[in-house]
Structures are given as structure tokens and as C-alpha cells.
């Protein structure tokens, strides 16, 4: 059992989401940086899809009732167990009654906690994930909340001491695939998208990353009828400033999508913090 002492700015339970329900209007949701959650789970011997906790800007504190093995990945965050510092991207033993504290990450935005056995909340459409757009799944964590843990019986042994990962780029360059509605935009707009530098707006969240920069000009007026949206879509509203859709994005939308991030770039987009700069390439 884990007791939430401090939740930080935002802490949610996340696994790999609810794929296969978009036709019903249910987003996939799940970890915004799926790559980081998968790594955390592997480090403690869990299946990659086990539920963990996603922290935004750290700042949390958890009290463990019973000993546990944990791993923290994603945005590099100071990690202390009973006041003693530990590294991230590595399995860490937590004694019974210990207080685990998370500082503010030096780069990136979202850090992930995996606990051997996984976090056990109610399964909704096959997932334990919190979806901030639809309201499915458990509420964001608050002080006093308690999280049950699953059994570690039958799990893989913990066999890795540390899993080095490359540092997060100060100005990431995200790969895109043009379309499906790039024909709604001028050729200059597409050139701008792949040559300009954009700044991440504070009005960003798990639904999408809003970007400030040169607007993308269109050659067609009006709006589309609603059509399906995928994670990583760069949707462009009438102001011309693109929005990168993340895990909790709506399943449909009426603004044209100028491009879609390559799947690996979605994880990098999930780590963009307000005020950070980002670029795109084809």
C-alpha cells in the first residue's frame, strides 16, 4: 500500500491506456511518455503495461506501507528515500514505512514511478489510466489517497542495476509525416513548420501541447467535418498556431491536421515544458 503525502502539481495513475475504443469516442489515454513507463516497469520486473504513477513537475511524497522495489524514469527528478538520495533509471528498494520524495526535474516534464507488482486501481475498459479529458479512471492523486499494489508472484527477476538513457534535448527536433490535410496549407506554411522554432505555451496539458510561433497560413477557408484524430497529430486552429495532441486528446476534431509526429517523437513531445523551444523535420 502507498499513501500519498504530497501529490505535487499533478500526479495520475497511468498504464498503456485504452486502445480500440476510439469509435466509441473513448480516447486511448495512458502514459504520455509511454517509453519511460515501459522502462520503469522492466526495471522492477513488471510487464511493460503495468500501471504506475505519472508525475508532472515532480514535487510529490509517498509513504510506503510494506517494503517495495521501485524505479523512476522519464524527466530526471531528484529522488530521496527517507532523506537519502537515489538515482533514477535504476531499481531501488524501499523499506517498510519509508517516505519517498520527488524533487523538481532538471529537464523534461513528466516522471514515472513503477512499483514491483504494479499499482492496482479499478479497471475501466481494460485500463487503470486516468483520462483528464473524458474523466474515465481514477481521479488525480491527492494527499491522503491510498494506492493498493499487486502481487509480485511470478514476476521476472530484477536483473538490471541501471538503464542509462540519453539526456533530454534542450531544443528537441521532432520528426513529422506531412498530412493528412497538408493540402489545406500553403507551401510556405509547410516550409515554416520545418524551419521555424516554436515555443511551448503554458496552456499545455495531457490533451495537447500548444505552440507559439509563426502562424501557418492556409489556402482553404472554412472547417472540416469532424474526423478521427490520432496521438501526435499537429492540429491547426484558425489562429494558425499548431497543437500537438498527446495521450488525452479527443478522438475527433474539425480543424485540419498539417502533419503527424512519428511514433517515437510522441514520447519526446510529452516531455516538453512551458517556455521550451521545439523544432520539426520531415
JSON list of N, CA and C in Angstrom, two decimals, residues 122-180:
[
{"chain": "A", "resi": 122, "resn": "UNK", "atom": "N", "xyz": [-9.22, 0.35, -10.03]},
{"chain": "A", "resi": 122, "resn": "UNK", "atom": "CA", "xyz": [-10.29, -0.31, -10.78]},
{"chain": "A", "resi": 122, "resn": "UNK", "atom": "C", "xyz": [-9.99, -0.29, -12.28]},
{"chain": "A", "resi": 123, "resn": "UNK", "atom": "N", "xyz": [-10.19, -1.42, -12.92]},
{"chain": "A", "resi": 123, "resn": "UNK", "atom": "CA", "xyz": [-10.06, -1.49, -14.38]},
{"chain": "A", "resi": 123, "resn": "UNK", "atom": "C", "xyz": [-11.32, -0.92, -15.03]},
{"chain": "A", "resi": 124, "resn": "UNK", "atom": "N", "xyz": [-11.14, 0.03, -15.92]},
{"chain": "A", "resi": 124, "resn": "UNK", "atom": "CA", "xyz": [-12.25, 0.60, -16.68]},
{"chain": "A", "resi": 124, "resn": "UNK", "atom": "C", "xyz": [-11.92, 0.47, -18.16]},
{"chain": "A", "resi": 125, "resn": "UNK", "atom": "N", "xyz": [-12.71, -0.30, -18.88]},
{"chain": "A", "resi": 125, "resn": "UNK", "atom": "CA", "xyz": [-12.44, -0.62, -20.29]},
{"chain": "A", "resi": 125, "resn": "UNK", "atom": "C", "xyz": [-11.02, -1.17, -20.45]},
{"chain": "A", "resi": 126, "resn": "UNK", "atom": "N", "xyz": [-10.63, -2.01, -19.51]},
{"chain": "A", "resi": 126, "resn": "UNK", "atom": "CA", "xyz": [-9.36, -2.71, -19.60]},
{"chain": "A", "resi": 126, "resn": "UNK", "atom": "C", "xyz": [-8.14, -1.92, -19.18]},
{"chain": "A", "resi": 127, "resn": "UNK", "atom": "N", "xyz": [-8.33, -0.73, -18.59]},
{"chain": "A", "resi": 127, "resn": "UNK", "atom": "CA", "xyz": [-7.19, 0.11, -18.22]},
{"chain": "A", "resi": 127, "resn": "UNK", "atom": "C", "xyz": [-7.42, 0.75, -16.85]},
{"chain": "A", "resi": 128, "resn": "UNK", "atom": "N", "xyz": [-6.32, 1.05, -16.18]},
{"chain": "A", "resi": 128, "resn": "UNK", "atom": "CA", "xyz": [-6.37, 1.77, -14.90]},
{"chain": "A", "resi": 128, "resn": "UNK", "atom": "C", "xyz": [-6.03, 3.25, -15.07]},
{"chain": "A", "resi": 129, "resn": "UNK", "atom": "N", "xyz": [-5.86, 3.71, -16.31]},
{"chain": "A", "resi": 129, "resn": "UNK", "atom": "CA", "xyz": [-5.37, 5.07, -16.56]},
{"chain": "A", "resi": 129, "resn": "UNK", "atom": "C", "xyz": [-6.39, 6.14, -16.22]},
{"chain": "A", "resi": 130, "resn": "UNK", "atom": "N", "xyz": [-5.86, 7.26, -15.73]},
{"chain": "A", "resi": 130, "resn": "UNK", "atom": "CA", "xyz": [-6.64, 8.49, -15.55]},
{"chain": "A", "resi": 130, "resn": "UNK", "atom": "C", "xyz": [-6.69, 9.23, -16.88]},
{"chain": "A", "resi": 131, "resn": "UNK", "atom": "N", "xyz": [-7.89, 9.53, -17.35]},
{"chain": "A", "resi": 131, "resn": "UNK", "atom": "CA", "xyz": [-8.08, 10.29, -18.58]},
{"chain": "A", "resi": 131, "resn": "UNK", "atom": "C", "xyz": [-8.67, 11.64, -18.19]},
{"chain": "A", "resi": 132, "resn": "UNK", "atom": "N", "xyz": [-7.89, 12.70, -18.30]},
{"chain": "A", "resi": 132, "resn": "UNK", "atom": "CA", "xyz": [-8.34, 14.01, -17.85]},
{"chain": "A", "resi": 132, "resn": "UNK", "atom": "C", "xyz": [-9.39, 14.62, -18.75]},
{"chain": "A", "resi": 133, "resn": "UNK", "atom": "N", "xyz": [-9.48, 14.17, -20.02]},
{"chain": "A", "resi": 133, "resn": "UNK", "atom": "CA", "xyz": [-10.48, 14.73, -20.93]},
{"chain": "A", "resi": 133, "resn": "UNK", "atom": "C", "xyz": [-11.84, 14.09, -20.72]},
{"chain": "A", "resi": 134, "resn": "UNK", "atom": "N", "xyz": [-11.89, 12.77, -20.69]},
{"chain": "A", "resi": 134, "resn": "UNK", "atom": "CA", "xyz": [-13.18, 12.08, -20.59]},
{"chain": "A", "resi": 134, "resn": "UNK", "atom": "C", "xyz": [-13.62, 11.87, -19.14]},
{"chain": "A", "resi": 135, "resn": "UNK", "atom": "N", "xyz": [-12.67, 11.94, -18.20]},
{"chain": "A", "resi": 135, "resn": "UNK", "atom": "CA", "xyz": [-13.00, 11.68, -16.79]},
{"chain": "A", "resi": 135, "resn": "UNK", "atom": "C", "xyz": [-12.98, 10.22, -16.42]},
{"chain": "A", "resi": 136, "resn": "UNK", "atom": "N", "xyz": [-12.61, 9.34, -17.34]},
{"chain": "A", "resi": 136, "resn": "UNK", "atom": "CA", "xyz": [-12.51, 7.92, -17.01]},
{"chain": "A", "resi": 136, "resn": "UNK", "atom": "C", "xyz": [-11.30, 7.66, -16.13]},
{"chain": "A", "resi": 137, "resn": "UNK", "atom": "N", "xyz": [-11.39, 6.59, -15.34]},
{"chain": "A", "resi": 137, "resn": "UNK", "atom": "CA", "xyz": [-10.26, 6.20, -14.50]},
{"chain": "A", "resi": 137, "resn": "UNK", "atom": "C", "xyz": [-10.26, 6.94, -13.17]},
{"chain": "A", "resi": 138, "resn": "UNK", "atom": "N", "xyz": [-9.27, 6.64, -12.32]},
{"chain": "A", "resi": 138, "resn": "UNK", "atom": "CA", "xyz": [-9.21, 7.27, -11.01]},
{"chain": "A", "resi": 138, "resn": "UNK", "atom": "C", "xyz": [-8.95, 8.76, -11.11]},
{"chain": "A", "resi": 139, "resn": "UNK", "atom": "N", "xyz": [-9.41, 9.51, -10.11]},
{"chain": "A", "resi": 139, "resn": "UNK", "atom": "CA", "xyz": [-9.15, 10.95, -10.08]},
{"chain": "A", "resi": 139, "resn": "UNK", "atom": "C", "xyz": [-7.66, 11.20, -9.89]},
{"chain": "A", "resi": 140, "resn": "UNK", "atom": "N", "xyz": [-7.16, 12.36, -10.32]},
{"chain": "A", "resi": 140, "resn": "UNK", "atom": "CA", "xyz": [-5.77, 12.71, -10.00]},
{"chain": "A", "resi": 140, "resn": "UNK", "atom": "C", "xyz": [-5.51, 12.56, -8.50]},
{"chain": "A", "resi": 141, "resn": "UNK", "atom": "N", "xyz": [-4.31, 12.14, -8.16]},
{"chain": "A", "resi": 141, "resn": "UNK", "atom": "CA", "xyz": [-3.99, 11.83, -6.78]},
{"chain": "A", "resi": 141, "resn": "UNK", "atom": "C", "xyz": [-3.99, 13.08, -5.90]},
{"chain": "A", "resi": 142, "resn": "UNK", "atom": "N", "xyz": [-4.43, 12.91, -4.65]},
{"chain": "A", "resi": 142, "resn": "UNK", "atom": "CA", "xyz": [-4.49, 13.98, -3.66]},
{"chain": "A", "resi": 142, "resn": "UNK", "atom": "C", "xyz": [-3.92, 13.46, -2.35]},
{"chain": "A", "resi": 143, "resn": "UNK", "atom": "N", "xyz": [-3.43, 14.37, -1.49]},
{"chain": "A", "resi": 143, "resn": "UNK", "atom": "CA", "xyz": [-2.93, 13.92, -0.17]},
{"chain": "A", "resi": 143, "resn": "UNK", "atom": "C", "xyz": [-3.98, 13.08, 0.57]},
{"chain": "A", "resi": 144, "resn": "UNK", "atom": "N", "xyz": [-3.54, 11.98, 1.14]},
{"chain": "A", "resi": 144, "resn": "UNK", "atom": "CA", "xyz": [-4.43, 11.06, 1.85]},
{"chain": "A", "resi": 144, "resn": "UNK", "atom": "C", "xyz": [-4.90, 9.90, 1.02]},
{"chain": "A", "resi": 145, "resn": "UNK", "atom": "N", "xyz": [-4.77, 9.97, -0.30]},
{"chain": "A", "resi": 145, "resn": "UNK", "atom": "CA", "xyz": [-5.15, 8.84, -1.14]},
{"chain": "A", "resi": 145, "resn": "UNK", "atom": "C", "xyz": [-4.24, 7.64, -0.84]},
{"chain": "A", "resi": 146, "resn": "UNK", "atom": "N", "xyz": [-4.81, 6.45, -1.03]},
{"chain": "A", "resi": 146, "resn": "UNK", "atom": "CA", "xyz": [-4.05, 5.21, -0.84]},
{"chain": "A", "resi": 146, "resn": "UNK", "atom": "C", "xyz": [-4.14, 4.37, -2.09]},
{"chain": "A", "resi": 147, "resn": "UNK", "atom": "N", "xyz": [-3.00, 3.84, -2.49]},
{"chain": "A", "resi": 147, "resn": "UNK", "atom": "CA", "xyz": [-2.93, 3.01, -3.69]},
{"chain": "A", "resi": 147, "resn": "UNK", "atom": "C", "xyz": [-2.54, 1.60, -3.32]},
{"chain": "A", "resi": 148, "resn": "UNK", "atom": "N", "xyz": [-3.37, 0.65, -3.72]},
{"chain": "A", "resi": 148, "resn": "UNK", "atom": "CA", "xyz": [-3.04, -0.76, -3.49]},
{"chain": "A", "resi": 148, "resn": "UNK", "atom": "C", "xyz": [-2.02, -1.21, -4.53]},
{"chain": "A", "resi": 149, "resn": "UNK", "atom": "N", "xyz": [-1.23, -2.22, -4.14]},
{"chain": "A", "resi": 149, "resn": "UNK", "atom": "CA", "xyz": [-0.22, -2.78, -5.03]},
{"chain": "A", "resi": 149, "resn": "UNK", "atom": "C", "xyz": [-0.56, -4.22, -5.35]},
{"chain": "A", "resi": 150, "resn": "UNK", "atom": "N", "xyz": [-0.20, -4.65, -6.54]},
{"chain": "A", "resi": 150, "resn": "UNK", "atom": "CA", "xyz": [-0.45, -6.01, -6.95]},
{"chain": "A", "resi": 150, "resn": "UNK", "atom": "C", "xyz": [0.61, -6.96, -6.41]},
{"chain": "A", "resi": 151, "resn": "UNK", "atom": "N", "xyz": [0.40, -8.24, -6.64]},
{"chain": "A", "resi": 151, "resn": "UNK", "atom": "CA", "xyz": [1.32, -9.27, -6.18]},
{"chain": "A", "resi": 151, "resn": "UNK", "atom": "C", "xyz": [2.56, -9.32, -7.08]},
{"chain": "A", "resi": 152, "resn": "UNK", "atom": "N", "xyz": [3.69, -9.62, -6.48]},
{"chain": "A", "resi": 152, "resn": "UNK", "atom": "CA", "xyz": [4.93, -9.80, -7.25]},
{"chain": "A", "resi": 152, "resn": "UNK", "atom": "C", "xyz": [5.18, -11.27, -7.60]},
{"chain": "A", "resi": 153, "resn": "UNK", "atom": "N", "xyz": [4.26, -12.14, -7.23]},
{"chain": "A", "resi": 153, "resn": "UNK", "atom": "CA", "xyz": [4.43, -13.57, -7.51]},
{"chain": "A", "resi": 153, "resn": "UNK", "atom": "C", "xyz": [4.46, -13.81, -9.02]},
{"chain": "A", "resi": 154, "resn": "UNK", "atom": "N", "xyz": [5.45, -14.56, -9.45]},
{"chain": "A", "resi": 154, "resn": "UNK", "atom": "CA", "xyz": [5.55, -14.92, -10.86]},
{"chain": "A", "resi": 154, "resn": "UNK", "atom": "C", "xyz": [6.19, -13.86, -11.74]},
{"chain": "A", "resi": 155, "resn": "UNK", "atom": "N", "xyz": [6.61, -12.73, -11.18]},
{"chain": "A", "resi": 155, "resn": "UNK", "atom": "CA", "xyz": [7.24, -11.70, -11.99]},
{"chain": "A", "resi": 155, "resn": "UNK", "atom": "C", "xyz": [8.68, -12.05, -12.31]},
{"chain": "A", "resi": 156, "resn": "UNK", "atom": "N", "xyz": [9.20, -11.43, -13.34]},
{"chain": "A", "resi": 156, "resn": "UNK", "atom": "CA", "xyz": [10.59, -11.63, -13.71]},
{"chain": "A", "resi": 156, "resn": "UNK", "atom": "C", "xyz": [11.51, -11.12, -12.61]},
{"chain": "A", "resi": 157, "resn": "UNK", "atom": "N", "xyz": [12.69, -11.71, -12.52]},
{"chain": "A", "resi": 157, "resn": "UNK", "atom": "CA", "xyz": [13.68, -11.24, -11.55]},
{"chain": "A", "resi": 157, "resn": "UNK", "atom": "C", "xyz": [14.15, -9.84, -11.92]},
{"chain": "A", "resi": 158, "resn": "UNK", "atom": "N", "xyz": [14.56, -9.08, -10.92]},
{"chain": "A", "resi": 158, "resn": "UNK", "atom": "CA", "xyz": [15.19, -7.78, -11.15]},
{"chain": "A", "resi": 158, "resn": "UNK", "atom": "C", "xyz": [16.65, -8.05, -11.51]},
{"chain": "A", "resi": 159, "resn": "UNK", "atom": "N", "xyz": [17.02, -7.80, -12.74]},
{"chain": "A", "resi": 159, "resn": "UNK", "atom": "CA", "xyz": [18.32, -8.25, -13.23]},
{"chain": "A", "resi": 159, "resn": "UNK", "atom": "C", "xyz": [19.21, -7.13, -13.75]},
{"chain": "A", "resi": 160, "resn": "UNK", "atom": "N", "xyz": [18.72, -5.89, -13.73]},
{"chain": "A", "resi": 160, "resn": "UNK", "atom": "CA", "xyz": [19.50, -4.76, -14.26]},
{"chain": "A", "resi": 160, "resn": "UNK", "atom": "C", "xyz": [19.74, -3.75, -13.14]},
{"chain": "A", "resi": 161, "resn": "UNK", "atom": "N", "xyz": [21.00, -3.31, -13.00]},
{"chain": "A", "resi": 161, "resn": "UNK", "atom": "CA", "xyz": [21.34, -2.34, -11.96]},
{"chain": "A", "resi": 161, "resn": "UNK", "atom": "C", "xyz": [20.95, -0.92, -12.36]},
{"chain": "A", "resi": 162, "resn": "UNK", "atom": "N", "xyz": [21.13, -0.60, -13.63]},
{"chain": "A", "resi": 162, "resn": "UNK", "atom": "CA", "xyz": [20.84, 0.75, -14.12]},
{"chain": "A", "resi": 162, "resn": "UNK", "atom": "C", "xyz": [20.62, 0.68, -15.62]},
{"chain": "A", "resi": 163, "resn": "UNK", "atom": "N", "xyz": [19.77, 1.55, -16.13]},
{"chain": "A", "resi": 163, "resn": "UNK", "atom": "CA", "xyz": [19.49, 1.61, -17.57]},
{"chain": "A", "resi": 163, "resn": "UNK", "atom": "C", "xyz": [19.79, 3.02, -18.05]},
{"chain": "A", "resi": 164, "resn": "UNK", "atom": "N", "xyz": [21.03, 3.29, -18.48]},
{"chain": "A", "resi": 164, "resn": "UNK", "atom": "CA", "xyz": [21.36, 4.65, -18.93]},
{"chain": "A", "resi": 164, "resn": "UNK", "atom": "C", "xyz": [20.48, 5.08, -20.10]},
{"chain": "A", "resi": 165, "resn": "UNK", "atom": "N", "xyz": [20.04, 6.31, -20.06]},
{"chain": "A", "resi": 165, "resn": "UNK", "atom": "CA", "xyz": [19.24, 6.87, -21.15]},
{"chain": "A", "resi": 165, "resn": "UNK", "atom": "C", "xyz": [19.86, 8.18, -21.58]},
{"chain": "A", "resi": 166, "resn": "UNK", "atom": "N", "xyz": [19.72, 8.56, -22.86]},
{"chain": "A", "resi": 166, "resn": "UNK", "atom": "CA", "xyz": [20.29, 9.83, -23.31]},
{"chain": "A", "resi": 166, "resn": "UNK", "atom": "C", "xyz": [19.58, 11.01, -22.64]},
{"chain": "A", "resi": 167, "resn": "UNK", "atom": "N", "xyz": [20.29, 12.11, -22.41]},
{"chain": "A", "resi": 167, "resn": "UNK", "atom": "CA", "xyz": [19.64, 13.28, -21.81]},
{"chain": "A", "resi": 167, "resn": "UNK", "atom": "C", "xyz": [18.59, 13.85, -22.74]},
{"chain": "A", "resi": 168, "resn": "UNK", "atom": "N", "xyz": [17.59, 14.49, -22.14]},
{"chain": "A", "resi": 168, "resn": "UNK", "atom": "CA", "xyz": [16.56, 15.14, -22.94]},
{"chain": "A", "resi": 168, "resn": "UNK", "atom": "C", "xyz": [17.16, 16.36, -23.64]},
{"chain": "A", "resi": 169, "resn": "UNK", "atom": "N", "xyz": [16.83, 16.54, -24.90]},
{"chain": "A", "resi": 169, "resn": "UNK", "atom": "CA", "xyz": [17.39, 17.65, -25.68]},
{"chain": "A", "resi": 169, "resn": "UNK", "atom": "C", "xyz": [16.83, 18.99, -25.18]},
{"chain": "A", "resi": 170, "resn": "UNK", "atom": "N", "xyz": [17.70, 19.99, -25.17]},
{"chain": "A", "resi": 170, "resn": "UNK", "atom": "CA", "xyz": [17.26, 21.33, -24.76]},
{"chain": "A", "resi": 170, "resn": "UNK", "atom": "C", "xyz": [16.25, 21.89, -25.77]},
{"chain": "A", "resi": 171, "resn": "UNK", "atom": "N", "xyz": [16.53, 21.69, -27.06]},
{"chain": "A", "resi": 171, "resn": "UNK", "atom": "CA", "xyz": [15.59, 22.07, -28.12]},
{"chain": "A", "resi": 171, "resn": "UNK", "atom": "C", "xyz": [15.36, 20.85, -28.99]},
{"chain": "A", "resi": 172, "resn": "UNK", "atom": "N", "xyz": [14.37, 20.03, -28.66]},
{"chain": "A", "resi": 172, "resn": "UNK", "atom": "CA", "xyz": [14.14, 18.81, -29.44]},
{"chain": "A", "resi": 172, "resn": "UNK", "atom": "C", "xyz": [13.77, 19.11, -30.89]},
{"chain": "A", "resi": 173, "resn": "UNK", "atom": "N", "xyz": [14.17, 18.21, -31.77]},
{"chain": "A", "resi": 173, "resn": "UNK", "atom": "CA", "xyz": [13.76, 18.27, -33.17]},
{"chain": "A", "resi": 173, "resn": "UNK", "atom": "C", "xyz": [12.90, 17.03, -33.43]},
{"chain": "A", "resi": 174, "resn": "UNK", "atom": "N", "xyz": [11.61, 17.24, -33.63]},
{"chain": "A", "resi": 174, "resn": "UNK", "atom": "CA", "xyz": [10.66, 16.13, -33.72]},
{"chain": "A", "resi": 174, "resn": "UNK", "atom": "C", "xyz": [10.36, 15.81, -35.19]},
{"chain": "A", "resi": 175, "resn": "UNK", "atom": "N", "xyz": [10.43, 14.52, -35.51]},
{"chain": "A", "resi": 175, "resn": "UNK", "atom": "CA", "xyz": [10.16, 14.09, -36.88]},
{"chain": "A", "resi": 175, "resn": "UNK", "atom": "C", "xyz": [8.66, 14.04, -37.13]},
{"chain": "A", "resi": 176, "resn": "UNK", "atom": "N", "xyz": [8.25, 14.55, -38.29]},
{"chain": "A", "resi": 176, "resn": "UNK", "atom": "CA", "xyz": [6.84, 14.57, -38.67]},
{"chain": "A", "resi": 176, "resn": "UNK", "atom": "C", "xyz": [6.63, 13.90, -40.01]},
{"chain": "A", "resi": 177, "resn": "UNK", "atom": "N", "xyz": [5.40, 13.44, -40.21]},
{"chain": "A", "resi": 177, "resn": "UNK", "atom": "CA", "xyz": [4.94, 12.94, -41.51]},
{"chain": "A", "resi": 177, "resn": "UNK", "atom": "C", "xyz": [3.87, 13.92, -41.99]},
{"chain": "A", "resi": 178, "resn": "UNK", "atom": "N", "xyz": [4.05, 14.59, -43.15]},
{"chain": "A", "resi": 178, "resn": "UNK", "atom": "CA", "xyz": [3.06, 15.56, -43.61]},
{"chain": "A", "resi": 178, "resn": "UNK", "atom": "C", "xyz": [1.69, 14.92, -43.83]},
{"chain": "A", "resi": 179, "resn": "UNK", "atom": "N", "xyz": [0.66, 15.72, -43.63]},
{"chain": "A", "resi": 179, "resn": "UNK", "atom": "CA", "xyz": [-0.71, 15.28, -43.88]},
{"chain": "A", "resi": 179, "resn": "UNK", "atom": "C", "xyz": [-1.42, 14.81, -42.62]},
{"chain": "A", "resi": 180, "resn": "UNK", "atom": "N", "xyz": [-2.68, 14.45, -42.72]},
{"chain": "A", "resi": 180, "resn": "UNK", "atom": "CA", "xyz": [-3.41, 14.18, -43.95]},
{"chain": "A", "resi": 180, "resn": "UNK", "atom": "C", "xyz": [-4.02, 15.42, -44.62]}
]
